[in-house]
Structure formats: structure tokens, C-alpha cells
PDB file of C-alpha atoms in Angstrom:
ATOM      1  CA  MET I   1      -0.243  -0.311   0.282  1.00  0.00           C
ATOM      2  CA  GLY I   2       2.549   2.325   0.769  1.00  0.00           C
ATOM      3  CA  CYS I   3       4.225   1.414  -2.843  1.00  0.00           C
ATOM      4  CA  ARG I   4       1.167   2.359  -3.933  1.00  0.00           C
ATOM      5  CA  HIS I   5       0.698   5.954  -2.605  1.00  0.00           C
ATOM      6  CA  SER I   6       4.091   7.249  -3.693  1.00  0.00           C
ATOM      7  CA  ARG I   7       3.048   5.782  -7.181  1.00  0.00           C
ATOM      8  CA  ASP I   8      -0.193   7.873  -7.276  1.00  0.00           C
ATOM      9  CA  TYR I   9       2.001  10.750  -6.672  1.00  0.00           C
ATOM     10  CA  ALA I  10       5.054   9.956  -9.477  1.00  0.00           C
ATOM     11  CA  THR I  11       2.775  10.083 -11.919  1.00  0.00           C
ATOM     12  CA  GLY I  12       0.478  13.688 -10.811  1.00  0.00           C
ATOM     13  CA  GLU I  13      -2.550  12.279 -10.101  1.00  0.00           C
ATOM     14  CA  SER I  14      -4.232  14.844  -7.448  1.00  0.00           C
ATOM     15  CA  GLY I  15      -7.644  15.548  -6.384  1.00  0.00           C
ATOM     16  CA  PHE I  16      -9.763  17.282  -4.053  1.00  0.00           C
ATOM     17  CA  THR I  17     -11.034  15.156  -0.701  1.00  0.00           C
ATOM     18  CA  LEU I  18     -14.767  14.954   0.558  1.00  0.00           C
ATOM     19  CA  ILE I  19     -13.596  17.948   3.292  1.00  0.00           C
ATOM     20  CA  GLU I  20     -12.826  20.060   1.569  1.00  0.00           C
ATOM     21  CA  LEU I  21     -15.471  20.176  -1.320  1.00  0.00           C
ATOM     22  CA  ILE I  22     -18.203  19.869   1.104  1.00  0.00           C
ATOM     23  CA  THR I  23     -15.795  22.746   3.770  1.00  0.00           C
ATOM     24  CA  VAL I  24     -16.622  25.004   0.764  1.00  0.00           C
ATOM     25  CA  MET I  25     -20.274  24.176  -0.144  1.00  0.00           C
ATOM     26  CA  ILE I  26     -21.161  25.623   3.019  1.00  0.00           C
ATOM     27  CA  VAL I  27     -18.955  28.709   2.541  1.00  0.00           C
ATOM     28  CA  VAL I  28     -20.611  29.108  -0.680  1.00  0.00           C
ATOM     29  CA  GLY I  29     -23.495  28.780   0.955  1.00  0.00           C
ATOM     30  CA  ILE I  30     -23.741  30.410   4.173  1.00  0.00           C
ATOM     31  CA  LEU I  31     -21.827  33.746   1.636  1.00  0.00           C
ATOM     32  CA  ALA I  32     -25.159  33.029  -0.745  1.00  0.00           C
ATOM     33  CA  VAL I  33     -27.097  33.494   2.883  1.00  0.00           C
ATOM     34  CA  ALA I  34     -25.481  36.721   4.073  1.00  0.00           C
ATOM     35  CA  ALA I  35     -24.860  38.763   0.882  1.00  0.00           C
ATOM     36  CA  MET I  36     -27.845  37.769  -1.801  1.00  0.00           C
ATOM     37  CA  PRO I  37     -30.215  39.859   0.554  1.00  0.00           C
ATOM     38  CA  ARG I  38     -27.876  42.884  -0.301  1.00  0.00           C
ATOM     39  CA  PHE I  39     -28.082  42.667  -3.935  1.00  0.00           C
ATOM     40  CA  PHE I  40     -31.769  43.193  -3.592  1.00  0.00           C
ATOM     41  CA  ASP I  41     -32.625  45.376  -0.707  1.00  0.00           C
ATOM     42  CA  ASN I  42     -32.332  49.023  -1.448  1.00  0.00           C
ATOM     43  CA  VAL I  43     -31.321  50.022   1.527  1.00  0.00           C
ATOM     44  CA  PHE I  44     -27.899  51.102  -0.237  1.00  0.00           C
ATOM     45  CA  ALA I  45     -30.300  53.350  -2.636  1.00  0.00           C
ATOM     46  CA  GLU I  46     -32.147  55.406   0.276  1.00  0.00           C
ATOM     47  CA  ARG I  47     -30.191  55.962   2.081  1.00  0.00           C
ATOM     48  CA  GLY I  48     -27.423  57.403  -0.306  1.00  0.00           C
ATOM     49  CA  PHE I  49     -30.411  59.293  -1.160  1.00  0.00           C
ATOM     50  CA  HIS I  50     -30.784  60.855   1.561  1.00  0.00           C
ATOM     51  CA  ASP I  51     -27.752  61.753   2.291  1.00  0.00           C
ATOM     52  CA  ALA I  52     -27.313  63.636  -0.813  1.00  0.00           C
ATOM     53  CA  VAL I  53     -30.698  65.278  -0.265  1.00  0.00           C
ATOM     54  CA  LYS I  54     -29.592  66.435   3.407  1.00  0.00           C
ATOM     55  CA  ALA I  55     -26.039  67.502   1.855  1.00  0.00           C
ATOM     56  CA  ALA I  56     -28.084  69.326  -1.654  1.00  0.00           C
ATOM     57  CA  VAL I  57     -30.296  71.746   2.149  1.00  0.00           C
ATOM     58  CA  GLN I  58     -27.033  72.777   4.289  1.00  0.00           C
ATOM     59  CA  HIS I  59     -25.411  73.341   0.418  1.00  0.00           C
ATOM     60  CA  ALA I  60     -28.425  75.547   0.012  1.00  0.00           C
ATOM     61  CA  ARG I  61     -27.872  77.642   3.478  1.00  0.00           C
ATOM     62  CA  ARG I  62     -24.893  78.102   3.107  1.00  0.00           C
ATOM     63  CA  VAL I  63     -25.525  80.155  -0.394  1.00  0.00           C
ATOM     64  CA  ALA I  64     -27.336  81.868   1.073  1.00  0.00           C
ATOM     65  CA  VAL I  65     -25.284  82.711   3.366  1.00  0.00           C
ATOM     66  CA  ALA I  66     -21.782  83.088   1.760  1.00  0.00           C
ATOM     67  CA  SER I  67     -23.875  85.245  -0.987  1.00  0.00           C
ATOM     68  CA  ARG I  68     -26.067  86.769   1.015  1.00  0.00           C
ATOM     69  CA  ARG I  69     -29.310  86.066  -0.593  1.00  0.00           C
ATOM     70  CA  TYR I  70     -32.532  84.232  -0.665  1.00  0.00           C
ATOM     71  CA  VAL I  71     -32.350  80.111  -1.634  1.00  0.00           C
ATOM     72  CA  CYS I  72     -34.791  77.990  -2.392  1.00  0.00           C
ATOM     73  CA  VAL I  73     -34.453  74.454  -2.318  1.00  0.00           C
ATOM     74  CA  THR I  74     -37.215  73.019  -4.380  1.00  0.00           C
ATOM     75  CA  THR I  75     -38.743  69.557  -2.987  1.00  0.00           C
ATOM     76  CA  THR I  76     -40.880  67.567  -5.607  1.00  0.00           C
ATOM     77  CA  PRO I  77     -42.589  64.875  -3.809  1.00  0.00           C
ATOM     78  CA  GLY I  78     -42.400  60.999  -5.861  1.00  0.00           C
ATOM     79  CA  SER I  79     -41.206  57.758  -6.843  1.00  0.00           C
ATOM     80  CA  GLY I  80     -37.952  57.196  -8.327  1.00  0.00           C
ATOM     81  CA  ALA I  81     -36.768  59.734 -11.236  1.00  0.00           C
ATOM     82  CA  ALA I  82     -40.056  61.466 -10.458  1.00  0.00           C
ATOM     83  CA  GLY I  83     -38.502  62.532  -7.442  1.00  0.00           C
ATOM     84  CA  ILE I  84     -36.447  65.887  -7.804  1.00  0.00           C
ATOM     85  CA  VAL I  85     -34.878  68.920  -5.447  1.00  0.00           C
ATOM     86  CA  ALA I  86     -33.793  71.207  -7.043  1.00  0.00           C
ATOM     87  CA  ILE I  87     -31.861  74.216  -4.785  1.00  0.00           C
ATOM     88  CA  SER I  88     -31.859  78.119  -6.926  1.00  0.00           C
ATOM     89  CA  ILE I  89     -31.350  81.277  -5.862  1.00  0.00           C
ATOM     90  CA  ASP I  90     -33.373  84.693  -5.770  1.00  0.00           C
ATOM     91  CA  PRO I  91     -30.353  87.099  -7.857  1.00  0.00           C
ATOM     92  CA  ALA I  92     -32.251  90.381  -6.183  1.00  0.00           C
ATOM     93  CA  LEU I  93     -30.688  91.849  -3.205  1.00  0.00           C
ATOM     94  CA  PRO I  94     -32.489  91.029   0.121  1.00  0.00           C
ATOM     95  CA  GLU I  95     -33.605  94.897   0.440  1.00  0.00           C
ATOM     96  CA  ALA I  96     -35.134  95.356  -3.207  1.00  0.00           C
ATOM     97  CA  ASN I  97     -38.397  95.972  -2.614  1.00  0.00           C
ATOM     98  CA  THR I  98     -40.271  93.558  -4.242  1.00  0.00           C
ATOM     99  CA  PRO I  99     -42.928  91.521  -1.373  1.00  0.00           C
ATOM    100  CA  ALA I 100     -42.312  87.814  -2.334  1.00  0.00           C
ATOM    101  CA  VAL I 101     -38.538  86.018  -3.009  1.00  0.00           C
ATOM    102  CA  ALA I 102     -38.470  84.067  -7.301  1.00  0.00           C
ATOM    103  CA  CYS I 103     -35.858  81.928  -7.031  1.00  0.00           C
ATOM    104  CA  ASP I 104     -35.045  81.469 -10.554  1.00  0.00           C
ATOM    105  CA  THR I 105     -31.233  81.580 -10.642  1.00  0.00           C
ATOM    106  CA  ALA I 106     -29.811  77.412 -10.450  1.00  0.00           C
ATOM    107  CA  VAL I 107     -27.098  76.706  -8.222  1.00  0.00           C
ATOM    108  CA  ALA I 108     -25.196  73.914  -9.399  1.00  0.00           C
ATOM    109  CA  LEU I 109     -24.438  71.592  -6.756  1.00  0.00           C
ATOM    110  CA  PRO I 110     -21.135  70.219  -5.371  1.00  0.00           C
ATOM    111  CA  ALA I 111     -22.674  66.783  -7.159  1.00  0.00           C
ATOM    112  CA  PRO I 112     -25.214  66.343  -8.676  1.00  0.00           C
ATOM    113  CA  GLY I 113     -27.933  63.336  -8.746  1.00  0.00           C
ATOM    114  CA  ARG I 114     -27.120  60.689 -11.138  1.00  0.00           C
ATOM    115  CA  GLU I 115     -30.624  59.559 -11.541  1.00  0.00           C
ATOM    116  CA  CYS I 116     -31.125  63.048 -13.207  1.00  0.00           C
ATOM    117  CA  SER I 117     -32.203  62.444 -16.716  1.00  0.00           C
ATOM    118  CA  PRO I 118     -30.497  64.697 -18.632  1.00  0.00           C
ATOM    119  CA  VAL I 119     -28.516  64.670 -15.282  1.00  0.00           C
ATOM    120  CA  VAL I 120     -28.688  68.796 -14.431  1.00  0.00           C
ATOM    121  CA  ALA I 121     -26.067  70.793 -12.205  1.00  0.00           C
ATOM    122  CA  ASN I 122     -28.510  71.986  -9.726  1.00  0.00           C
ATOM    123  CA  GLN I 123     -31.031  69.128  -8.972  1.00  0.00           C
ATOM    124  CA  VAL I 124     -30.597  65.320  -6.574  1.00  0.00           C
ATOM    125  CA  CYS I 125     -33.317  62.954  -8.592  1.00  0.00           C
ATOM    126  CA  ALA I 126     -34.169  59.605  -6.119  1.00  0.00           C
ATOM    127  CA  PRO I 127     -33.252  56.603  -7.822  1.00  0.00           C
ATOM    128  CA  VAL I 128     -35.735  53.373  -8.876  1.00  0.00           C
ATOM    129  CA  GLY I 129     -37.678  52.685  -5.054  1.00  0.00           C
ATOM    130  CA  VAL I 130     -36.578  55.817  -4.061  1.00  0.00           C
ATOM    131  CA  THR I 131     -39.480  57.517  -2.291  1.00  0.00           C
ATOM    132  CA  LEU I 132     -39.332  61.802  -2.152  1.00  0.00           C
ATOM    133  CA  GLY I 133     -41.549  63.682   0.302  1.00  0.00           C
ATOM    134  CA  GLY I 134     -41.615  66.630   1.918  1.00  0.00           C
ATOM    135  CA  ASN I 135     -41.377  70.416   1.931  1.00  0.00           C
ATOM    136  CA  SER I 136     -39.819  73.042   0.419  1.00  0.00           C
ATOM    137  CA  VAL I 137     -37.930  75.079   1.881  1.00  0.00           C
ATOM    138  CA  VAL I 138     -36.557  78.897   1.362  1.00  0.00           C
ATOM    139  CA  PHE I 139     -33.689  80.164   3.153  1.00  0.00           C
ATOM    140  CA  ASP I 140     -32.880  83.613   4.146  1.00  0.00           C
ATOM    141  CA  PRO I 141     -29.508  86.156   4.190  1.00  0.00           C
ATOM    142  CA  LEU I 142     -28.596  85.059   8.109  1.00  0.00           C
ATOM    143  CA  GLY I 143     -29.673  80.740   6.778  1.00  0.00           C
ATOM    144  CA  ARG I 144     -33.058  80.786   8.852  1.00  0.00           C
ATOM    145  CA  SER I 145     -35.476  78.662   7.242  1.00  0.00           C
ATOM    146  CA  VAL I 146     -38.312  81.358   6.009  1.00  0.00           C
ATOM    147  CA  THR I 147     -42.018  80.862   3.786  1.00  0.00           C
ATOM    148  CA  ALA I 148     -42.094  82.334   0.034  1.00  0.00           C
ATOM    149  CA  ALA I 149     -42.682  86.029   2.005  1.00  0.00           C
ATOM    150  CA  LYS I 150     -39.755  87.461   2.301  1.00  0.00           C
ATOM    151  CA  ALA I 151     -38.236  87.336   6.121  1.00  0.00           C
ATOM    152  CA  VAL I 152     -41.718  85.569   7.788  1.00  0.00           C
ATOM    153  CA  GLN I 153     -41.103  82.796  10.295  1.00  0.00           C
ATOM    154  CA  ALA I 154     -40.779  79.634   9.238  1.00  0.00           C
ATOM    155  CA  ALA I 155     -42.644  76.406  10.699  1.00  0.00           C
ATOM    156  CA  ALA I 156     -40.078  73.172  11.642  1.00  0.00           C
ATOM    157  CA  LEU I 157     -40.169  72.170   7.969  1.00  0.00           C
ATOM    158  CA  GLY I 158     -38.857  68.662   7.103  1.00  0.00           C
ATOM    159  CA  ILE I 159     -38.252  66.461   3.826  1.00  0.00           C
ATOM    160  CA  ALA I 160     -38.780  62.612   3.895  1.00  0.00           C
ATOM    161  CA  VAL I 161     -36.859  59.626   2.312  1.00  0.00           C
ATOM    162  CA  THR I 162     -38.451  56.215   2.632  1.00  0.00           C
ATOM    163  CA  ASN I 163     -37.235  53.874   5.024  1.00  0.00           C
ATOM    164  CA  GLN I 164     -35.046  56.794   6.280  1.00  0.00           C
ATOM    165  CA  THR I 165     -35.117  59.271   9.218  1.00  0.00           C
ATOM    166  CA  ALA I 166     -37.063  62.577   8.263  1.00  0.00           C
ATOM    167  CA  ILE I 167     -34.500  66.023   7.015  1.00  0.00           C
ATOM    168  CA  SER I 168     -35.313  68.193   9.559  1.00  0.00           C
ATOM    169  CA  ILE I 169     -34.804  71.908   9.197  1.00  0.00           C
ATOM    170  CA  ALA I 170     -35.239  74.477  12.663  1.00  0.00           C
ATOM    171  CA  PRO I 171     -36.932  78.202  11.582  1.00  0.00           C
ATOM    172  CA  GLU I 172     -34.642  79.552  13.894  1.00  0.00           C
ATOM    173  CA  THR I 173     -31.442  78.373  13.083  1.00  0.00           C
ATOM    174  CA  GLY I 174     -31.839  76.988   9.990  1.00  0.00           C
ATOM    175  CA  TRP I 175     -30.022  74.189  10.572  1.00  0.00           C
ATOM    176  CA  VAL I 176     -30.571  71.161   8.596  1.00  0.00           C
ATOM    177  CA  GLN I 177     -30.571  67.659  10.938  1.00  0.00           C
TER     178      GLN I 177
END
């Protein structure tokens, strides 16, 4: 028998043992059970969109303070590419005699939404299977949340993304959380 084993090794015959094959099958099974649900789940898309919307709102507040102008964050509720957040600015000085804010100039985002078709520099669009809801926001030159009529304090506002905590904007400070 010892001679037979040495001859098998000498001829180059080799393979996997049954224990090695079963071990590999078990590891592949565990990975399939743990990883496959992640590929069919919208958790990553929802969280990514939530973070993109929050970053866009924070950017709008910073632009309002830096430019000393009114900046509008317009939300279009909807699912998929129909859910849009857009940022625009009122080019008029806050001291102008206009009775209402007129945000009609787009403000480019540092990272516009890739889901928008075509990609627009001032918009973030929801990915497929993710829903956007909530209110539009206007920031005054001090970064506070106000309504469309100039200098009228707004109530607390929120923007909602599917299965994520709501993005809230404090009216007194404009703090986005």
C-alpha cells in the first residue's frame, strides 16, 4: 500500500478530498445567505439618496449665507426619477422692494444627482424604488428657514426619504439635521 500511494504522487494524480469539497460548499452557502439579500435591497440606494438630499439642503443654506441672498430648495415629491430636489437663488438683493422671493437662478451642486436624466447641475433625483416627500424650503441671507414671503419665519420643515429618518430644518437657525 505504501508503494501504491507513492506511485500515485509520482504520476501526478491529485484532487480534492470529500472534506475539502464539503467545506467549500458550506462557505459558499453561508456567503450566499448573508450577501444575496443585499443585492436585492434598496437600503443602500435609500441611504445614499437621503445623504445626497441632506447635503444639497446644507449646501443651499451655506450658499444663502455666503451670497447674502434668498436660496430655495424645491422638492418635487415622487418615486424614482420623479422625486426631485432642486436648488435655486433669488438674484435680487434682500433689500429690494419685491414683496416675495423669486428664486429663478439655478445653483450648481458640488455633486449633482446621477439618476436625473438628463443630469442637471442643480438637481438630485431619487433612484428607482425610492420615494421623496416633504416640503420646499427657503433660506434667508442669515441661513434661517423662512416662507416664500420675505422675512416671515416658517414652522419646522421636513423632507422624507423612504425608510429613512426625516431631514428636519429648524426655523430659527436653519440647522439641517
